[in-house]
PDB file of C-alpha atoms and ligand atoms in Angstrom:
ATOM      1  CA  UNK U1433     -16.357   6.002 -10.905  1.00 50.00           C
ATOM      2  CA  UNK U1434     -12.734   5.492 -10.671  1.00 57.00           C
ATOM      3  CA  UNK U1435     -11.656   7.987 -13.076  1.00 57.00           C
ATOM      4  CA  UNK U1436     -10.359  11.198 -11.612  1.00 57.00           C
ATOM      5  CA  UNK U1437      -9.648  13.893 -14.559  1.00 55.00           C
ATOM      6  CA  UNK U1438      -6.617  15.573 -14.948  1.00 51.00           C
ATOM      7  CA  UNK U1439      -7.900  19.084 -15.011  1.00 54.00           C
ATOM      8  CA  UNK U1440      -4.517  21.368 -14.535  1.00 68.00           C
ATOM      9  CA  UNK U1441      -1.700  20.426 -11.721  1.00 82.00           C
ATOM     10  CA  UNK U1442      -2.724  17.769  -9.761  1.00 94.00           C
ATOM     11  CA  UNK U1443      -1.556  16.888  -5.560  1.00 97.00           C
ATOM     12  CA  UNK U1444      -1.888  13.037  -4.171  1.00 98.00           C
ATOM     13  CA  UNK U1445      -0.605  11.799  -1.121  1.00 98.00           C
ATOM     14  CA  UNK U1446       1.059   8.275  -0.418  1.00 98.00           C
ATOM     15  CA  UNK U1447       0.722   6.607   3.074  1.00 98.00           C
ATOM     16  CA  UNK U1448       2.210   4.167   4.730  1.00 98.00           C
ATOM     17  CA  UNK U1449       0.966   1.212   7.247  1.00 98.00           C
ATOM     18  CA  UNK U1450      -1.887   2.911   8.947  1.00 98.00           C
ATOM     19  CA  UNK U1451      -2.956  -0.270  11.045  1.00 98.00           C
ATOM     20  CA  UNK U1452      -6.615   0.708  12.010  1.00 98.00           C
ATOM     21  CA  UNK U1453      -5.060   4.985  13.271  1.00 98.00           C
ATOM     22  CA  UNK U1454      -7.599   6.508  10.495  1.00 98.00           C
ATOM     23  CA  UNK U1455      -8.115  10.019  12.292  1.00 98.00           C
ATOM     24  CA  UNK U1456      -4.396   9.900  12.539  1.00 98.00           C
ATOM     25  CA  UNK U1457      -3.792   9.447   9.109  1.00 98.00           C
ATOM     26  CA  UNK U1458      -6.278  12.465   8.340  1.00 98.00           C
ATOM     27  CA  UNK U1459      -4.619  14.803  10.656  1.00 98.00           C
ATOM     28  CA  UNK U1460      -1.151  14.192   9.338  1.00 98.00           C
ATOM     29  CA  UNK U1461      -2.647  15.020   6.285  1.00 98.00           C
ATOM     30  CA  UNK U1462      -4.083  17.608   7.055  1.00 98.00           C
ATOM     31  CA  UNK U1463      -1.496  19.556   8.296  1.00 97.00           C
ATOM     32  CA  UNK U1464       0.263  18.883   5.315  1.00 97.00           C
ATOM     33  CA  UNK U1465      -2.058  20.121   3.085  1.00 96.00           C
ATOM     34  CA  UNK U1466      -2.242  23.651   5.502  1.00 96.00           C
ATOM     35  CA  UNK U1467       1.526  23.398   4.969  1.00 96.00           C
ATOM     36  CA  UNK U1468       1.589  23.386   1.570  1.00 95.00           C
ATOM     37  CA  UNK U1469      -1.675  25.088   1.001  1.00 94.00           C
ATOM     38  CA  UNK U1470      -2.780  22.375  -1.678  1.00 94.00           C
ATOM     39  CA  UNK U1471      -5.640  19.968  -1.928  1.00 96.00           C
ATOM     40  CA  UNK U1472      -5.297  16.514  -2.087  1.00 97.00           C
ATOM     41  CA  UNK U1473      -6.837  14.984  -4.785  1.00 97.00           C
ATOM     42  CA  UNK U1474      -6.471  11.289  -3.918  1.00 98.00           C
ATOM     43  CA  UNK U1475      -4.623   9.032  -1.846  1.00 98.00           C
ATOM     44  CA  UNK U1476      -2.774   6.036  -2.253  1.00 98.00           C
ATOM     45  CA  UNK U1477      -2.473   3.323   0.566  1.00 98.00           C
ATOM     46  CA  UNK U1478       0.138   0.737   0.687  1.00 98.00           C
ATOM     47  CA  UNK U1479      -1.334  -1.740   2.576  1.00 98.00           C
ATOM     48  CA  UNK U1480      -2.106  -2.733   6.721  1.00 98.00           C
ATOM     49  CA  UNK U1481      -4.704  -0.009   6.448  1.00 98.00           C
ATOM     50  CA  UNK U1482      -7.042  -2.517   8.755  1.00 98.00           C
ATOM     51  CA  UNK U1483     -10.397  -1.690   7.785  1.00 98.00           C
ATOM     52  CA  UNK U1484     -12.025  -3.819  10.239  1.00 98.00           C
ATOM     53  CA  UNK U1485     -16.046  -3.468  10.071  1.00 98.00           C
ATOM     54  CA  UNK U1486     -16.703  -5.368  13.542  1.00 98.00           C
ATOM     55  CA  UNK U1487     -14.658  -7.889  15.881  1.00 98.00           C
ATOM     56  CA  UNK U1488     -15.702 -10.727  14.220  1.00 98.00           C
ATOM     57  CA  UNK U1489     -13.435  -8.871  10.700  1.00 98.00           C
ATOM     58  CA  UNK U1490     -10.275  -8.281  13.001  1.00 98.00           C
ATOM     59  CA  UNK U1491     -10.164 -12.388  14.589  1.00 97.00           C
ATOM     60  CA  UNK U1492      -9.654 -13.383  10.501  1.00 98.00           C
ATOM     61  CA  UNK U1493      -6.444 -10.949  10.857  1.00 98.00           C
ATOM     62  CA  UNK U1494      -3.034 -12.425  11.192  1.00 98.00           C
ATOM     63  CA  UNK U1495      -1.567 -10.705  14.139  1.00 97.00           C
ATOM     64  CA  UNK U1496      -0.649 -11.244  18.131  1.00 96.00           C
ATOM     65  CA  UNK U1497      -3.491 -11.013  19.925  1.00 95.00           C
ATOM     66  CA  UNK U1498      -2.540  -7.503  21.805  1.00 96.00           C
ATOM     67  CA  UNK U1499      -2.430  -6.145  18.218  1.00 95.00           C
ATOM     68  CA  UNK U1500      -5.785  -7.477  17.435  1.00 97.00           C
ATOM     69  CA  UNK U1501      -7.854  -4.030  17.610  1.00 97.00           C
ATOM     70  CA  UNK U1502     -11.189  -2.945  15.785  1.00 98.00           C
ATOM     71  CA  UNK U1503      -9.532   0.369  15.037  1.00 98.00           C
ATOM     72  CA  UNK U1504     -11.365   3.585  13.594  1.00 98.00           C
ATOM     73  CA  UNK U1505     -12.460   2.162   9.971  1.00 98.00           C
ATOM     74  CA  UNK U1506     -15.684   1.397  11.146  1.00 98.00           C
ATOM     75  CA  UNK U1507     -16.921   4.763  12.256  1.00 98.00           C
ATOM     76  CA  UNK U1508     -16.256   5.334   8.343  1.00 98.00           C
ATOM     77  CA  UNK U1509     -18.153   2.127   7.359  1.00 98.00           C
ATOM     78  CA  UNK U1510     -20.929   2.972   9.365  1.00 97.00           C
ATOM     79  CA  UNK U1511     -21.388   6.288   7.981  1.00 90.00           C
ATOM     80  CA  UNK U1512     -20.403   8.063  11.043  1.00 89.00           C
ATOM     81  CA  UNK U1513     -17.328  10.007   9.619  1.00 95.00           C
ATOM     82  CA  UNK U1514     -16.523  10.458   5.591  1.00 96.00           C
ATOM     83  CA  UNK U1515     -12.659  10.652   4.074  1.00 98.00           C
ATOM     84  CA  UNK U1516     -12.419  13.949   2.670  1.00 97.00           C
ATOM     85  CA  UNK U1517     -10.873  12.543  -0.616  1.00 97.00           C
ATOM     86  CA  UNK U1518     -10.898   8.899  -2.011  1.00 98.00           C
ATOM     87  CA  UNK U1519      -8.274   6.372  -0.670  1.00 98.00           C
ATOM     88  CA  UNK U1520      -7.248   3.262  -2.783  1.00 98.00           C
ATOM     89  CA  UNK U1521      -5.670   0.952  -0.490  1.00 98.00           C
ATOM     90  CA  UNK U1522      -4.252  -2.731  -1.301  1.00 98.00           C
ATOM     91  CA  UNK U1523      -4.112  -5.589   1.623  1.00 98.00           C
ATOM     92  CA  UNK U1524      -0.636  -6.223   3.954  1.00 98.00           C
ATOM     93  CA  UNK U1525       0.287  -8.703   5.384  1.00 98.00           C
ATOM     94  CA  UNK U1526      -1.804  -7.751   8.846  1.00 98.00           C
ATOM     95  CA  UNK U1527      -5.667  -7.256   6.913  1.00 98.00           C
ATOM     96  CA  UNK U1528      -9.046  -8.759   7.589  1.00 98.00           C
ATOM     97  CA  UNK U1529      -9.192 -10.995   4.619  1.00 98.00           C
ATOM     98  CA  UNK U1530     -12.100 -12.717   5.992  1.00 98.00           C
ATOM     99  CA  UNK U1531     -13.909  -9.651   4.845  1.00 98.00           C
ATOM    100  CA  UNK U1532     -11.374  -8.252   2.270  1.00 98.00           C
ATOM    101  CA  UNK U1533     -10.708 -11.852   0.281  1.00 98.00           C
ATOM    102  CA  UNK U1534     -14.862 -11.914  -0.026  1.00 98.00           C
ATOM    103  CA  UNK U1535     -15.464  -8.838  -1.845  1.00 98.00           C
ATOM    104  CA  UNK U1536     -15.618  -8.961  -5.694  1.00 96.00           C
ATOM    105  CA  UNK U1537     -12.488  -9.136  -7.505  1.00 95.00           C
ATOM    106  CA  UNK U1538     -12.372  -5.893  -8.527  1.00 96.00           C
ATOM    107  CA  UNK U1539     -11.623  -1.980  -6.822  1.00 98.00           C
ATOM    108  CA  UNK U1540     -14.965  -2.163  -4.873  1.00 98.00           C
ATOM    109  CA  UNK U1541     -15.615   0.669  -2.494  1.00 98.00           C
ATOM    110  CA  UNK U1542     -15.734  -0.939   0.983  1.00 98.00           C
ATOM    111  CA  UNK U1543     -16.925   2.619   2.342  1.00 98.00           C
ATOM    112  CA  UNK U1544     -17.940   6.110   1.145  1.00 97.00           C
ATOM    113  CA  UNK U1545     -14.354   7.281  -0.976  1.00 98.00           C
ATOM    114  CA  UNK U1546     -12.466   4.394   0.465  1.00 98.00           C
ATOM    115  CA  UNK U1547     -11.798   1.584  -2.176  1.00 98.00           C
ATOM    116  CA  UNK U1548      -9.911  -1.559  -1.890  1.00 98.00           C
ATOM    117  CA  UNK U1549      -8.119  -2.647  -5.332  1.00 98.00           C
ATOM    118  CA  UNK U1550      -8.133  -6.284  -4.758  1.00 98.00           C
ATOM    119  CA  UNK U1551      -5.745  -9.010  -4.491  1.00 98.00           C
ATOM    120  CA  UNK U1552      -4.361  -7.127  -7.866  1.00 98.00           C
ATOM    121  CA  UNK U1553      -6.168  -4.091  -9.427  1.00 98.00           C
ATOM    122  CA  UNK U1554      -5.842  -1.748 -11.756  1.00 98.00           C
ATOM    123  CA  UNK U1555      -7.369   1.964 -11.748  1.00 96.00           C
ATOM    124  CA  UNK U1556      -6.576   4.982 -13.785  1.00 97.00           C
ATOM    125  CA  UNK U1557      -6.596   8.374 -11.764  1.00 97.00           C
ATOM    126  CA  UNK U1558      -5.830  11.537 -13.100  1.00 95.00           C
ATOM    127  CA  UNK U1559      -4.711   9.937 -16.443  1.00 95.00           C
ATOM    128  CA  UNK U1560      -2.409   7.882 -14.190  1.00 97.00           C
ATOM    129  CA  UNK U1561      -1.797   3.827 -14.507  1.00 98.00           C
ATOM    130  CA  UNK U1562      -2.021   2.281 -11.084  1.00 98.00           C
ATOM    131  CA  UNK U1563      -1.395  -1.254  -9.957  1.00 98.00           C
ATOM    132  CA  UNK U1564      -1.795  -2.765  -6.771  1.00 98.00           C
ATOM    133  CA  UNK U1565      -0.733  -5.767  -5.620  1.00 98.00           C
ATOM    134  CA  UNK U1566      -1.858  -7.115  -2.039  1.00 98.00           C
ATOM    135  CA  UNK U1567      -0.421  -9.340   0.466  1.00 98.00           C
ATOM    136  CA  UNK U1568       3.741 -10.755   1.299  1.00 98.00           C
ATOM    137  CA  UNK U1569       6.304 -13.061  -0.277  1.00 97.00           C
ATOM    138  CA  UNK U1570       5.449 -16.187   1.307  1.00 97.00           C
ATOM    139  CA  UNK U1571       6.762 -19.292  -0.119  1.00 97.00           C
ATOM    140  CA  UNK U1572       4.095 -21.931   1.465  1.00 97.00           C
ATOM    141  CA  UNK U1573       1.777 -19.344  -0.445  1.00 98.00           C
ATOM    142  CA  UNK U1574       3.292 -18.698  -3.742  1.00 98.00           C
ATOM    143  CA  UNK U1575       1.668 -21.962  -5.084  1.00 98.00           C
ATOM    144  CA  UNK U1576      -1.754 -21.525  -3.691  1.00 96.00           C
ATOM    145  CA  UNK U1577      -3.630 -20.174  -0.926  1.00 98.00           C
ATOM    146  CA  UNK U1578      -6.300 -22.210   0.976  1.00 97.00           C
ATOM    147  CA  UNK U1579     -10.202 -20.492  -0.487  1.00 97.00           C
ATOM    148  CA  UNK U1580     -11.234 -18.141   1.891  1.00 97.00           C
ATOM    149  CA  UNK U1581     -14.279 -20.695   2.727  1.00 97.00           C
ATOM    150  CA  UNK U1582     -11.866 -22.311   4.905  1.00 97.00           C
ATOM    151  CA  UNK U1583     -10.443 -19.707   7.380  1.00 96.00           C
ATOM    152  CA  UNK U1584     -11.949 -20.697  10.040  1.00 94.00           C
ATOM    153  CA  UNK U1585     -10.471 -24.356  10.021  1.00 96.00           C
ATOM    154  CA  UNK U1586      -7.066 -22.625   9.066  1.00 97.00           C
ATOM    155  CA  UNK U1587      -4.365 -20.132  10.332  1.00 97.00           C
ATOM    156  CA  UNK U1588      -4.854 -16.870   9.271  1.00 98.00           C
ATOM    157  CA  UNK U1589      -1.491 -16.298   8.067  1.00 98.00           C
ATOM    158  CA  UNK U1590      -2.510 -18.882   5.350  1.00 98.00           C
ATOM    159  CA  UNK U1591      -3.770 -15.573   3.610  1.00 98.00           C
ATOM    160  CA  UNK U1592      -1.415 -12.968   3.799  1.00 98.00           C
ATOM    161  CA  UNK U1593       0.487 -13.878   0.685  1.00 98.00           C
ATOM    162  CA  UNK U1594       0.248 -13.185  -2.753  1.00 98.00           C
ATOM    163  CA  UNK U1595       0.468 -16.112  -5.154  1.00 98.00           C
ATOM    164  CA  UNK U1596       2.523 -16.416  -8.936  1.00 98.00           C
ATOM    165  CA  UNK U1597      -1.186 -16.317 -10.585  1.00 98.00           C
ATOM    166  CA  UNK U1598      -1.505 -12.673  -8.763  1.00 98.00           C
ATOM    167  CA  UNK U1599       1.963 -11.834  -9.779  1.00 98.00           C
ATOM    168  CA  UNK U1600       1.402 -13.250 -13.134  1.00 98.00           C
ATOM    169  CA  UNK U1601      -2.359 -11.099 -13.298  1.00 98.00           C
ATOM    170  CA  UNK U1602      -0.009  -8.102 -12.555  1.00 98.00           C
ATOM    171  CA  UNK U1603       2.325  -8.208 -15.005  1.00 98.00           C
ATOM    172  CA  UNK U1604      -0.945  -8.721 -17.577  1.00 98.00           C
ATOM    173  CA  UNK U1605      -1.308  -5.118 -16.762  1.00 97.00           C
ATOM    174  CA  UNK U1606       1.892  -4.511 -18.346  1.00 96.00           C
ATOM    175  CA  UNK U1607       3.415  -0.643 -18.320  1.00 95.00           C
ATOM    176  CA  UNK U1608       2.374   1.359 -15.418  1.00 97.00           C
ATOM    177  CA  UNK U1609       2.596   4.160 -14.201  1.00 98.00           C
ATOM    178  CA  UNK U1610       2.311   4.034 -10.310  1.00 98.00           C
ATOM    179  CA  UNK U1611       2.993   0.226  -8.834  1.00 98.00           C
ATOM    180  CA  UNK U1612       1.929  -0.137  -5.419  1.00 98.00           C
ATOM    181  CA  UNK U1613       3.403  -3.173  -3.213  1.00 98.00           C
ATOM    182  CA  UNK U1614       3.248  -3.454   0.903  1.00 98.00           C
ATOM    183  CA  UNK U1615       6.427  -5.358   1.373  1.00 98.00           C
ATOM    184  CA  UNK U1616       9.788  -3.893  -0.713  1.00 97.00           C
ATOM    185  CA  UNK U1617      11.162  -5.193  -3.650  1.00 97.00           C
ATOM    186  CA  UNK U1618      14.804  -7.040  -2.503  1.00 94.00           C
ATOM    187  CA  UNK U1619      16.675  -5.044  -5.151  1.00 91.00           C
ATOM    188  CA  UNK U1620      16.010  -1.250  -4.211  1.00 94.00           C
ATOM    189  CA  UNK U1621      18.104  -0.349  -1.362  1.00 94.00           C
ATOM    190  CA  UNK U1622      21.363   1.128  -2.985  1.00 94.00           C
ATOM    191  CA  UNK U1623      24.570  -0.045  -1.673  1.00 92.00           C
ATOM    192  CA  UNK U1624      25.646   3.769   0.020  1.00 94.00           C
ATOM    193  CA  UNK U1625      22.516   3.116   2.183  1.00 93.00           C
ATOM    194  CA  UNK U1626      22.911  -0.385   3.434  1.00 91.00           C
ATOM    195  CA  UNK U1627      24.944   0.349   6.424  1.00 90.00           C
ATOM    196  CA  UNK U1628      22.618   3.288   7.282  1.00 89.00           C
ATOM    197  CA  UNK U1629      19.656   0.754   6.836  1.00 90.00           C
ATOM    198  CA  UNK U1630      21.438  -2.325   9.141  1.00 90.00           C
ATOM    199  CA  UNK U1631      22.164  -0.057  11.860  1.00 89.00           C
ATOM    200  CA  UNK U1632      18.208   1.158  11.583  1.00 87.00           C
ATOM    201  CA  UNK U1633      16.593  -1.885  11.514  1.00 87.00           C
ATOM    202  CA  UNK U1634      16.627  -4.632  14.083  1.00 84.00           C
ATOM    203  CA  UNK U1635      19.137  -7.597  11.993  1.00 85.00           C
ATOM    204  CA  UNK U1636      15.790  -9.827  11.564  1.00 82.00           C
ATOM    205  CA  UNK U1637      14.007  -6.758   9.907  1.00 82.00           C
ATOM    206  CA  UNK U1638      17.071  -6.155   8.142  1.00 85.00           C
ATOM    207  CA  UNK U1639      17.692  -9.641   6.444  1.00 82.00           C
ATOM    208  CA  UNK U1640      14.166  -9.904   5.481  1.00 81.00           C
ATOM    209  CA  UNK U1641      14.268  -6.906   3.245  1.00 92.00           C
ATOM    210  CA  UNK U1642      12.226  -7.113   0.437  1.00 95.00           C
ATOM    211  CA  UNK U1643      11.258 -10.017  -2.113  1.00 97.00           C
ATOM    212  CA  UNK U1644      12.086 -10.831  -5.681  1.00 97.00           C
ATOM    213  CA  UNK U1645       8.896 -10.959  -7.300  1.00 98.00           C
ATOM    214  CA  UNK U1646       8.523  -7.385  -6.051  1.00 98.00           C
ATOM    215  CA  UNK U1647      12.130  -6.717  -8.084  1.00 97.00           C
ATOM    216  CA  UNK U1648       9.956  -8.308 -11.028  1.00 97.00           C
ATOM    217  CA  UNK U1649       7.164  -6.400 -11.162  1.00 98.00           C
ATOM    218  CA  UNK U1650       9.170  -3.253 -11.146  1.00 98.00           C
ATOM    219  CA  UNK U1651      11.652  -4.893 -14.153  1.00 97.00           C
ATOM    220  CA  UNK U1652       8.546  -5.821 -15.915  1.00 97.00           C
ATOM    221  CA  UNK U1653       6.038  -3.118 -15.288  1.00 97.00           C
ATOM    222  CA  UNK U1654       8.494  -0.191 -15.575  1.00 97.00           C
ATOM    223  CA  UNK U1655       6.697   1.787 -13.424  1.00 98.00           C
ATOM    224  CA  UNK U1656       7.757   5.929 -12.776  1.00 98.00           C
ATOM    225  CA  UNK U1657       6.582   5.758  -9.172  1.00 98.00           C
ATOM    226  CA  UNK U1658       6.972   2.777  -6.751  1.00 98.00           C
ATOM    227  CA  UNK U1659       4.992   2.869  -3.331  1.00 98.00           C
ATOM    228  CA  UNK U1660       5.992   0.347  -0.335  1.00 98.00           C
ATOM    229  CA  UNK U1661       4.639   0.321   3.300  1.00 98.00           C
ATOM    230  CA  UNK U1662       6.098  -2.962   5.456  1.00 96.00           C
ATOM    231  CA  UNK U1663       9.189  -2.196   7.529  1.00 95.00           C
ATOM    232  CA  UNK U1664       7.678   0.664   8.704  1.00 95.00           C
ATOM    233  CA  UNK U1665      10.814   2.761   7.563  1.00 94.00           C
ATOM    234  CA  UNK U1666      10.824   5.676   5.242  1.00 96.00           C
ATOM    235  CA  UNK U1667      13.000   5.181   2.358  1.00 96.00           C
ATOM    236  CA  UNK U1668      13.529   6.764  -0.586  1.00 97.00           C
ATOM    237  CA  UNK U1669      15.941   5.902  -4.171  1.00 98.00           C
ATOM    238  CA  UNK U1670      15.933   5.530  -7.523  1.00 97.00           C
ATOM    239  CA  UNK U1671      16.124   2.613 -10.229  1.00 97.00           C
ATOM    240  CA  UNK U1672      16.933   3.086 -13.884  1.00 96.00           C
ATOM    241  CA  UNK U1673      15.994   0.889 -17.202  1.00 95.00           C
ATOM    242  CA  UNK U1674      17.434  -0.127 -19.542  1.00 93.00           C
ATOM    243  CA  UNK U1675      15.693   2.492 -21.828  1.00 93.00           C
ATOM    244  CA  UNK U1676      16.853   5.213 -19.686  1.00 94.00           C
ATOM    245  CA  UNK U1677      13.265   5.877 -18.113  1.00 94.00           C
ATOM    246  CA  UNK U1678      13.901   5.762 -14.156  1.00 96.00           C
ATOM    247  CA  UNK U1679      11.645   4.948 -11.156  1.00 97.00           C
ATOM    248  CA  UNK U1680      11.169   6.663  -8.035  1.00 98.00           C
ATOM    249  CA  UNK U1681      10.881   4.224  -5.174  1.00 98.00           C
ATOM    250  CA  UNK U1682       9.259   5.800  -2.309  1.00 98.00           C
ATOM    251  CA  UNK U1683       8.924   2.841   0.585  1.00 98.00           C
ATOM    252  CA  UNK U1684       6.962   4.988   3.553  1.00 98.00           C
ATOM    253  CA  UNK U1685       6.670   4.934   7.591  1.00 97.00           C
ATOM    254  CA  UNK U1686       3.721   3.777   9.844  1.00 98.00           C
ATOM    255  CA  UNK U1687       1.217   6.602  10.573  1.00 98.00           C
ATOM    256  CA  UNK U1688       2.988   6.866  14.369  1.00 98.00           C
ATOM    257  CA  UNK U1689       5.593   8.368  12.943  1.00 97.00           C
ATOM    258  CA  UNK U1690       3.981  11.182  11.163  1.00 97.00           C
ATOM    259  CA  UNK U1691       5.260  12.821   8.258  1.00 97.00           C
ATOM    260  CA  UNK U1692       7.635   9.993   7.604  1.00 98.00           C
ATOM    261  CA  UNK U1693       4.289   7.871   6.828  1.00 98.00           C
ATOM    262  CA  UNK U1694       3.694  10.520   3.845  1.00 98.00           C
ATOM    263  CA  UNK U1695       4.330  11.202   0.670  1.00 98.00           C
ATOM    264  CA  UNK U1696       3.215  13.984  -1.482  1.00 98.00           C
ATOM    265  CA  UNK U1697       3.451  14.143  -5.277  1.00 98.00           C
ATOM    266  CA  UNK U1698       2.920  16.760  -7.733  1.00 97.00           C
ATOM    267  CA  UNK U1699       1.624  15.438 -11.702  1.00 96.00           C
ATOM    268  CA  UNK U1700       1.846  18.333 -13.580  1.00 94.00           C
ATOM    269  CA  UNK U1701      -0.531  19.143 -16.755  1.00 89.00           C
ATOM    270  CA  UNK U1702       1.916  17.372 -18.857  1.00 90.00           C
ATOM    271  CA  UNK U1703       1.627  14.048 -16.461  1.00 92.00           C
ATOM    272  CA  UNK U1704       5.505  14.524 -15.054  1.00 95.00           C
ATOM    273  CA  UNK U1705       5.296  13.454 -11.039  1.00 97.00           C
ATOM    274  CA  UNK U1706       7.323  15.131  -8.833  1.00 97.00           C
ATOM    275  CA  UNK U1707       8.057  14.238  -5.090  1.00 98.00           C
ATOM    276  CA  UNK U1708       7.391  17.414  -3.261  1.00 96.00           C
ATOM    277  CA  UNK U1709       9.775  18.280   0.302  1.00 93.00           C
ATOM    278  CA  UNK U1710       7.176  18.258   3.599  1.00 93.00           C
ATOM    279  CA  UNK U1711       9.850  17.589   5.930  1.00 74.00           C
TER     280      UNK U1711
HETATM  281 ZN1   ZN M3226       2.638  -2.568   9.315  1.00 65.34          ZN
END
């Protein structure tokens, strides 16, 4: 079911936080595809996609009230309106895990072409290794996080981190090809960029950058293609191993800001992927 063939060139699209905007994420992509005058074959989600079913899924979210909104997911969940090509998301840090954290733990489709890999998943599309990992760095977290039997007695930001067994369930997985993570890694903005990125980003935003399990995954995993939502800021470098291999780290915008939420890539017969220009 979650096997997608390579059959000759292949498009996908990366996007970033989407926070409930799902006809806005279609249009931008949309237009892109015009643009380009490719299909999409699949796309990846990096997390805060808020796929709320009902009110009583968005009060288990960890937000300020005023950003507490049902959203658009469930005119998809209820049939209403279909994605035009499967999204794989993972959970942020702003998700309803009340309804997320229940499903099986597994890449379960939550709604027709829209599948949720888990706290960690793994999927192979177009002959491509993917791993998600959901949730934040949070150190109260990292140990354990309360079962989700208890939310109601407990704060939901008790669930919006990931915890060392997820890390550790990750790096089972071992080499990948695509690793997708909401918040950055703390190692993958390059030193020219720092001042651009510190003069961007409010200082809290900026000193928060990234954690170092993220770094680990990427050391460990040796992924070609990194994915990263979070700071809502479109960012783009690239990391070399040891071996020589090197990863593209792609860390995307908010859907608000339109194209900088996107990413499109090109895997080619031969399984190279290519960032393609739609600026
Ligand atoms: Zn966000």
């Amino acid at each position: 079911m979650n096997k997608i063939n390579p059959i000759q060139d292949t498009y996908f699209a990366a996007v970033g936080d989407v926070h409930g905007e799902m006809y806005l994420m279609l249009a931008i992509l949309d237009k892109i595809q015009s643009k380009l005058n490719k299909s999409i074959s699949f796309v990846l989600q990096v997390g805060d996609f808020e796929p709320h079913r009902n009110y009583a899924d968005v009060m288990t979210m960890d937000a300020p009230s005023k950003y507490k909104k049902l959203g658009e997911f469930h005119h998809f969940y209820t049939k209403n309106y279909q994605f035009p090509y499967p999204i794989y998301f993972i959970g942020g840090n702003h998700e309803p895990y009340g309804f997320l954290d229940r499903l099986p733990p597994k890449v379960t489709e939550i709604a027709s072409n829209c599948y949720y890999l888990g706290r960690v998943g793994c999927l192979e599309l177009a002959g491509l290794k993917i791993v998600g990992v959901s949730g934040i760095y949070k150190a109260k977290l990292f140990d354990n996080r309360p079962p989700i039997s208890q939310i109601n007695s407990r704060s939901n930001s008790d669930y919006i981190g990931f915890t060392y067994k997820e890390i550790n369930q990750a790096i089972d997985y071992q080499k990948t090809d695509i690793l997708l993570l909401h918040e950055w890694a703390n190692n993958i903005v390059a030193e020219k960029d720092q001042e651009i990125l510190s003069q961007y980003l409010p200082r809290r935003k900026y000193e928060e950058i990234g954690n170092e399990y993220a770094s680990y995954l990427i050391e460990i995993l040796q992924p070609r293609l990194v994915l990263c939502g979070h700071m809502h800021f479109p960012y783009r470098n690239s990391l070399s191993f040891p071996d020589g291999n090197s990863c593209h780290i792609c860390c995307l915008a908010n859907v608000t800001k339109g194209r900088e939420a996107m990413a499109i890539f090109h895997l080619s017969s031969q399984g190279k992927i290519t960032e393609i220009p739609i600026h």
